[in-house]
Amino acid sequence: MNLIVFKKQTLKIAAFISCMAIVVSCSKSKDDGPQSPDSSYPKEVTIEYKITSPDLTKANVIFSNETGGNSNVSDAALPFTKTFKRNVKYAEAASIGVTSYTGGNIKAEIFVDGKSVKTESYSGNQVVTGSLVYPFM
């Protein structure tokens, strides 16, 4: 793999992880965040992440977990699925990122309470990377 391409992709991944850390740290602030326009928050939801690919067998996955922190799965077997319950506050987010150092196609999806709320497809010749964020509003 071209070293320059590898370094650029590594920087993109580092930037994504940094953004995820900022989102998580901001969402854990006390009462200084956005206020819910209705009384349905906080609420318990079931979050499901799915990563699929017609031509790849593994990828690195990072996602916001049941505590609101981040979990990493290196070389996760595809298709990848993770489902859990989580109590969310207004403006918190469910997020997932995926990277493969093998070219191909990847589809990422976020489901909330069984309903698809965000879907994206990514492709690349040498590296495939992408991320999804679904804010609870």
JSON list of C-alpha atoms in Angstrom, two decimals:
[
{"chain": "A", "resi": 1, "resn": "MET", "atom": "CA", "xyz": [0.00, 0.00, 0.00]},
{"chain": "A", "resi": 2, "resn": "ASN", "atom": "CA", "xyz": [1.26, 3.48, -0.78]},
{"chain": "A", "resi": 3, "resn": "LEU", "atom": "CA", "xyz": [2.70, 4.96, 2.45]},
{"chain": "A", "resi": 4, "resn": "ILE", "atom": "CA", "xyz": [1.21, 8.40, 1.77]},
{"chain": "A", "resi": 5, "resn": "VAL", "atom": "CA", "xyz": [-2.29, 6.94, 1.30]},
{"chain": "A", "resi": 6, "resn": "PHE", "atom": "CA", "xyz": [-1.85, 4.89, 4.49]},
{"chain": "A", "resi": 7, "resn": "LYS", "atom": "CA", "xyz": [-0.80, 7.99, 6.48]},
{"chain": "A", "resi": 8, "resn": "LYS", "atom": "CA", "xyz": [-3.74, 10.03, 5.12]},
{"chain": "A", "resi": 9, "resn": "GLN", "atom": "CA", "xyz": [-6.21, 7.27, 6.06]},
{"chain": "A", "resi": 10, "resn": "THR", "atom": "CA", "xyz": [-4.62, 6.92, 9.51]},
{"chain": "A", "resi": 11, "resn": "LEU", "atom": "CA", "xyz": [-5.06, 10.66, 10.04]},
{"chain": "A", "resi": 12, "resn": "LYS", "atom": "CA", "xyz": [-8.73, 10.40, 8.98]},
{"chain": "A", "resi": 13, "resn": "ILE", "atom": "CA", "xyz": [-9.28, 7.61, 11.49]},
{"chain": "A", "resi": 14, "resn": "ALA", "atom": "CA", "xyz": [-7.54, 9.58, 14.25]},
{"chain": "A", "resi": 15, "resn": "ALA", "atom": "CA", "xyz": [-9.69, 12.62, 13.44]},
{"chain": "A", "resi": 16, "resn": "PHE", "atom": "CA", "xyz": [-12.86, 10.49, 13.57]},
{"chain": "A", "resi": 17, "resn": "ILE", "atom": "CA", "xyz": [-11.90, 9.03, 16.95]},
{"chain": "A", "resi": 18, "resn": "SER", "atom": "CA", "xyz": [-11.14, 12.52, 18.28]},
{"chain": "A", "resi": 19, "resn": "CYS", "atom": "CA", "xyz": [-14.55, 13.75, 17.09]},
{"chain": "A", "resi": 20, "resn": "MET", "atom": "CA", "xyz": [-16.22, 10.76, 18.75]},
{"chain": "A", "resi": 21, "resn": "ALA", "atom": "CA", "xyz": [-14.44, 11.59, 22.03]},
{"chain": "A", "resi": 22, "resn": "ILE", "atom": "CA", "xyz": [-15.65, 15.20, 21.83]},
{"chain": "A", "resi": 23, "resn": "VAL", "atom": "CA", "xyz": [-19.24, 14.11, 21.13]},
{"chain": "A", "resi": 24, "resn": "VAL", "atom": "CA", "xyz": [-19.18, 11.70, 24.07]},
{"chain": "A", "resi": 25, "resn": "SER", "atom": "CA", "xyz": [-17.54, 14.15, 26.47]},
{"chain": "A", "resi": 26, "resn": "CYS", "atom": "CA", "xyz": [-19.96, 16.92, 25.51]},
{"chain": "A", "resi": 27, "resn": "SER", "atom": "CA", "xyz": [-22.95, 14.65, 25.93]},
{"chain": "A", "resi": 28, "resn": "LYS", "atom": "CA", "xyz": [-21.92, 13.81, 29.50]},
{"chain": "A", "resi": 29, "resn": "SER", "atom": "CA", "xyz": [-22.04, 17.41, 30.74]},
{"chain": "A", "resi": 30, "resn": "LYS", "atom": "CA", "xyz": [-24.49, 18.12, 33.54]},
{"chain": "A", "resi": 31, "resn": "ASP", "atom": "CA", "xyz": [-27.21, 20.69, 32.85]},
{"chain": "A", "resi": 32, "resn": "ASP", "atom": "CA", "xyz": [-25.44, 22.93, 30.36]},
{"chain": "A", "resi": 33, "resn": "GLY", "atom": "CA", "xyz": [-26.45, 21.02, 27.21]},
{"chain": "A", "resi": 34, "resn": "PRO", "atom": "CA", "xyz": [-29.47, 21.45, 24.97]},
{"chain": "A", "resi": 35, "resn": "GLN", "atom": "CA", "xyz": [-32.79, 21.06, 26.70]},
{"chain": "A", "resi": 36, "resn": "SER", "atom": "CA", "xyz": [-35.41, 18.63, 25.48]},
{"chain": "A", "resi": 37, "resn": "PRO", "atom": "CA", "xyz": [-38.37, 20.29, 23.76]},
{"chain": "A", "resi": 38, "resn": "ASP", "atom": "CA", "xyz": [-40.62, 17.60, 25.17]},
{"chain": "A", "resi": 39, "resn": "SER", "atom": "CA", "xyz": [-40.76, 15.30, 28.16]},
{"chain": "A", "resi": 40, "resn": "SER", "atom": "CA", "xyz": [-39.87, 12.08, 26.30]},
{"chain": "A", "resi": 41, "resn": "TYR", "atom": "CA", "xyz": [-36.19, 12.34, 27.29]},
{"chain": "A", "resi": 42, "resn": "PRO", "atom": "CA", "xyz": [-34.36, 10.69, 28.87]},
{"chain": "A", "resi": 43, "resn": "LYS", "atom": "CA", "xyz": [-35.66, 7.43, 27.48]},
{"chain": "A", "resi": 44, "resn": "GLU", "atom": "CA", "xyz": [-34.53, 3.85, 27.00]},
{"chain": "A", "resi": 45, "resn": "VAL", "atom": "CA", "xyz": [-33.96, 2.74, 23.40]},
{"chain": "A", "resi": 46, "resn": "THR", "atom": "CA", "xyz": [-32.61, -0.35, 21.69]},
{"chain": "A", "resi": 47, "resn": "ILE", "atom": "CA", "xyz": [-29.71, 0.52, 19.40]},
{"chain": "A", "resi": 48, "resn": "GLU", "atom": "CA", "xyz": [-28.49, -1.86, 16.71]},
{"chain": "A", "resi": 49, "resn": "TYR", "atom": "CA", "xyz": [-25.46, -1.39, 14.48]},
{"chain": "A", "resi": 50, "resn": "LYS", "atom": "CA", "xyz": [-24.95, -3.41, 11.29]},
{"chain": "A", "resi": 51, "resn": "ILE", "atom": "CA", "xyz": [-21.91, -3.47, 9.02]},
{"chain": "A", "resi": 52, "resn": "THR", "atom": "CA", "xyz": [-22.17, -5.56, 5.86]},
{"chain": "A", "resi": 53, "resn": "SER", "atom": "CA", "xyz": [-20.08, -6.05, 2.75]},
{"chain": "A", "resi": 54, "resn": "PRO", "atom": "CA", "xyz": [-20.54, -8.06, -0.43]},
{"chain": "A", "resi": 55, "resn": "ASP", "atom": "CA", "xyz": [-16.78, -8.54, -0.82]},
{"chain": "A", "resi": 56, "resn": "LEU", "atom": "CA", "xyz": [-14.98, -7.97, 2.52]},
{"chain": "A", "resi": 57, "resn": "THR", "atom": "CA", "xyz": [-14.74, -10.43, 5.39]},
{"chain": "A", "resi": 58, "resn": "LYS", "atom": "CA", "xyz": [-13.44, -8.14, 8.16]},
{"chain": "A", "resi": 59, "resn": "ALA", "atom": "CA", "xyz": [-13.12, -4.50, 9.19]},
{"chain": "A", "resi": 60, "resn": "ASN", "atom": "CA", "xyz": [-12.20, -2.37, 12.20]},
{"chain": "A", "resi": 61, "resn": "VAL", "atom": "CA", "xyz": [-15.28, -1.00, 13.96]},
{"chain": "A", "resi": 62, "resn": "ILE", "atom": "CA", "xyz": [-15.70, 1.71, 16.60]},
{"chain": "A", "resi": 63, "resn": "PHE", "atom": "CA", "xyz": [-19.11, 2.51, 18.08]},
{"chain": "A", "resi": 64, "resn": "SER", "atom": "CA", "xyz": [-20.82, 4.34, 20.93]},
{"chain": "A", "resi": 65, "resn": "ASN", "atom": "CA", "xyz": [-21.84, 1.66, 23.40]},
{"chain": "A", "resi": 66, "resn": "GLU", "atom": "CA", "xyz": [-24.47, 1.09, 26.08]},
{"chain": "A", "resi": 67, "resn": "THR", "atom": "CA", "xyz": [-22.74, 3.46, 28.55]},
{"chain": "A", "resi": 68, "resn": "GLY", "atom": "CA", "xyz": [-22.22, 6.24, 25.99]},
{"chain": "A", "resi": 69, "resn": "GLY", "atom": "CA", "xyz": [-18.51, 5.45, 25.77]},
{"chain": "A", "resi": 70, "resn": "ASN", "atom": "CA", "xyz": [-16.72, 4.00, 22.76]},
{"chain": "A", "resi": 71, "resn": "SER", "atom": "CA", "xyz": [-15.98, 0.36, 21.99]},
{"chain": "A", "resi": 72, "resn": "ASN", "atom": "CA", "xyz": [-13.44, -0.83, 19.41]},
{"chain": "A", "resi": 73, "resn": "VAL", "atom": "CA", "xyz": [-13.47, -4.16, 17.59]},
{"chain": "A", "resi": 74, "resn": "SER", "atom": "CA", "xyz": [-10.36, -4.86, 15.53]},
{"chain": "A", "resi": 75, "resn": "ASP", "atom": "CA", "xyz": [-10.77, -7.18, 12.57]},
{"chain": "A", "resi": 76, "resn": "ALA", "atom": "CA", "xyz": [-14.48, -7.67, 13.25]},
{"chain": "A", "resi": 77, "resn": "ALA", "atom": "CA", "xyz": [-15.95, -10.47, 11.14]},
{"chain": "A", "resi": 78, "resn": "LEU", "atom": "CA", "xyz": [-18.43, -9.20, 8.56]},
{"chain": "A", "resi": 79, "resn": "PRO", "atom": "CA", "xyz": [-21.35, -9.08, 8.68]},
{"chain": "A", "resi": 80, "resn": "PHE", "atom": "CA", "xyz": [-21.03, -7.34, 12.09]},
{"chain": "A", "resi": 81, "resn": "THR", "atom": "CA", "xyz": [-24.04, -6.70, 14.33]},
{"chain": "A", "resi": 82, "resn": "LYS", "atom": "CA", "xyz": [-24.20, -5.22, 17.82]},
{"chain": "A", "resi": 83, "resn": "THR", "atom": "CA", "xyz": [-27.48, -4.67, 19.70]},
{"chain": "A", "resi": 84, "resn": "PHE", "atom": "CA", "xyz": [-28.01, -3.23, 23.19]},
{"chain": "A", "resi": 85, "resn": "LYS", "atom": "CA", "xyz": [-30.34, -1.09, 25.31]},
{"chain": "A", "resi": 86, "resn": "ARG", "atom": "CA", "xyz": [-29.25, 2.40, 26.35]},
{"chain": "A", "resi": 87, "resn": "ASN", "atom": "CA", "xyz": [-30.79, 5.30, 28.24]},
{"chain": "A", "resi": 88, "resn": "VAL", "atom": "CA", "xyz": [-30.34, 8.41, 26.10]},
{"chain": "A", "resi": 89, "resn": "LYS", "atom": "CA", "xyz": [-30.79, 12.07, 26.84]},
{"chain": "A", "resi": 90, "resn": "TYR", "atom": "CA", "xyz": [-31.88, 14.71, 24.35]},
{"chain": "A", "resi": 91, "resn": "ALA", "atom": "CA", "xyz": [-29.05, 15.52, 21.85]},
{"chain": "A", "resi": 92, "resn": "GLU", "atom": "CA", "xyz": [-26.94, 12.46, 22.70]},
{"chain": "A", "resi": 93, "resn": "ALA", "atom": "CA", "xyz": [-25.98, 10.32, 19.72]},
{"chain": "A", "resi": 94, "resn": "ALA", "atom": "CA", "xyz": [-25.53, 6.77, 18.48]},
{"chain": "A", "resi": 95, "resn": "SER", "atom": "CA", "xyz": [-22.45, 6.54, 16.26]},
{"chain": "A", "resi": 96, "resn": "ILE", "atom": "CA", "xyz": [-20.41, 3.97, 14.39]},
{"chain": "A", "resi": 97, "resn": "GLY", "atom": "CA", "xyz": [-17.25, 4.10, 12.33]},
{"chain": "A", "resi": 98, "resn": "VAL", "atom": "CA", "xyz": [-15.73, 1.45, 10.08]},
{"chain": "A", "resi": 99, "resn": "THR", "atom": "CA", "xyz": [-12.35, 1.06, 8.37]},
{"chain": "A", "resi": 100, "resn": "SER", "atom": "CA", "xyz": [-10.89, -1.66, 6.18]},
{"chain": "A", "resi": 101, "resn": "TYR", "atom": "CA", "xyz": [-7.37, -1.63, 4.77]},
{"chain": "A", "resi": 102, "resn": "THR", "atom": "CA", "xyz": [-8.56, -3.76, 1.87]},
{"chain": "A", "resi": 103, "resn": "GLY", "atom": "CA", "xyz": [-10.42, -2.15, -0.99]},
{"chain": "A", "resi": 104, "resn": "GLY", "atom": "CA", "xyz": [-14.08, -2.94, -1.45]},
{"chain": "A", "resi": 105, "resn": "ASN", "atom": "CA", "xyz": [-17.59, -1.88, -0.45]},
{"chain": "A", "resi": 106, "resn": "ILE", "atom": "CA", "xyz": [-19.08, -1.53, 3.03]},
{"chain": "A", "resi": 107, "resn": "LYS", "atom": "CA", "xyz": [-22.59, -0.61, 4.18]},
{"chain": "A", "resi": 108, "resn": "ALA", "atom": "CA", "xyz": [-23.19, 0.77, 7.70]},
{"chain": "A", "resi": 109, "resn": "GLU", "atom": "CA", "xyz": [-26.60, 1.06, 9.36]},
{"chain": "A", "resi": 110, "resn": "ILE", "atom": "CA", "xyz": [-27.98, 2.32, 12.66]},
{"chain": "A", "resi": 111, "resn": "PHE", "atom": "CA", "xyz": [-31.35, 1.04, 13.92]},
{"chain": "A", "resi": 112, "resn": "VAL", "atom": "CA", "xyz": [-33.25, 2.51, 16.89]},
{"chain": "A", "resi": 113, "resn": "ASP", "atom": "CA", "xyz": [-36.04, 0.42, 18.36]},
{"chain": "A", "resi": 114, "resn": "GLY", "atom": "CA", "xyz": [-35.98, -1.79, 15.25]},
{"chain": "A", "resi": 115, "resn": "LYS", "atom": "CA", "xyz": [-36.32, 1.10, 12.77]},
{"chain": "A", "resi": 116, "resn": "SER", "atom": "CA", "xyz": [-33.51, 2.02, 10.35]},
{"chain": "A", "resi": 117, "resn": "VAL", "atom": "CA", "xyz": [-32.57, 5.63, 11.15]},
{"chain": "A", "resi": 118, "resn": "LYS", "atom": "CA", "xyz": [-29.29, 6.07, 9.23]},
{"chain": "A", "resi": 119, "resn": "THR", "atom": "CA", "xyz": [-27.64, 4.15, 6.36]},
{"chain": "A", "resi": 120, "resn": "GLU", "atom": "CA", "xyz": [-24.54, 4.89, 4.28]},
{"chain": "A", "resi": 121, "resn": "SER", "atom": "CA", "xyz": [-22.38, 2.93, 1.85]},
{"chain": "A", "resi": 122, "resn": "TYR", "atom": "CA", "xyz": [-18.63, 3.43, 1.42]},
{"chain": "A", "resi": 123, "resn": "SER", "atom": "CA", "xyz": [-16.11, 2.16, -1.11]},
{"chain": "A", "resi": 124, "resn": "GLY", "atom": "CA", "xyz": [-12.43, 2.42, -1.88]},
{"chain": "A", "resi": 125, "resn": "ASN", "atom": "CA", "xyz": [-9.70, 0.81, -3.94]},
{"chain": "A", "resi": 126, "resn": "GLN", "atom": "CA", "xyz": [-7.16, 0.34, -1.11]},
{"chain": "A", "resi": 127, "resn": "VAL", "atom": "CA", "xyz": [-8.87, 1.65, 2.03]},
{"chain": "A", "resi": 128, "resn": "VAL", "atom": "CA", "xyz": [-12.54, 1.93, 2.92]},
{"chain": "A", "resi": 129, "resn": "THR", "atom": "CA", "xyz": [-13.59, 4.19, 5.78]},
{"chain": "A", "resi": 130, "resn": "GLY", "atom": "CA", "xyz": [-16.80, 5.85, 6.90]},
{"chain": "A", "resi": 131, "resn": "SER", "atom": "CA", "xyz": [-18.85, 6.90, 9.90]},
{"chain": "A", "resi": 132, "resn": "LEU", "atom": "CA", "xyz": [-22.48, 7.45, 10.85]},
{"chain": "A", "resi": 133, "resn": "VAL", "atom": "CA", "xyz": [-23.93, 9.60, 13.64]},
{"chain": "A", "resi": 134, "resn": "TYR", "atom": "CA", "xyz": [-27.59, 9.61, 14.67]},
{"chain": "A", "resi": 135, "resn": "PRO", "atom": "CA", "xyz": [-28.55, 12.36, 17.15]},
{"chain": "A", "resi": 136, "resn": "PHE", "atom": "CA", "xyz": [-31.52, 11.79, 19.47]},
{"chain": "A", "resi": 137, "resn": "MET", "atom": "CA", "xyz": [-33.73, 14.83, 18.95]}
]
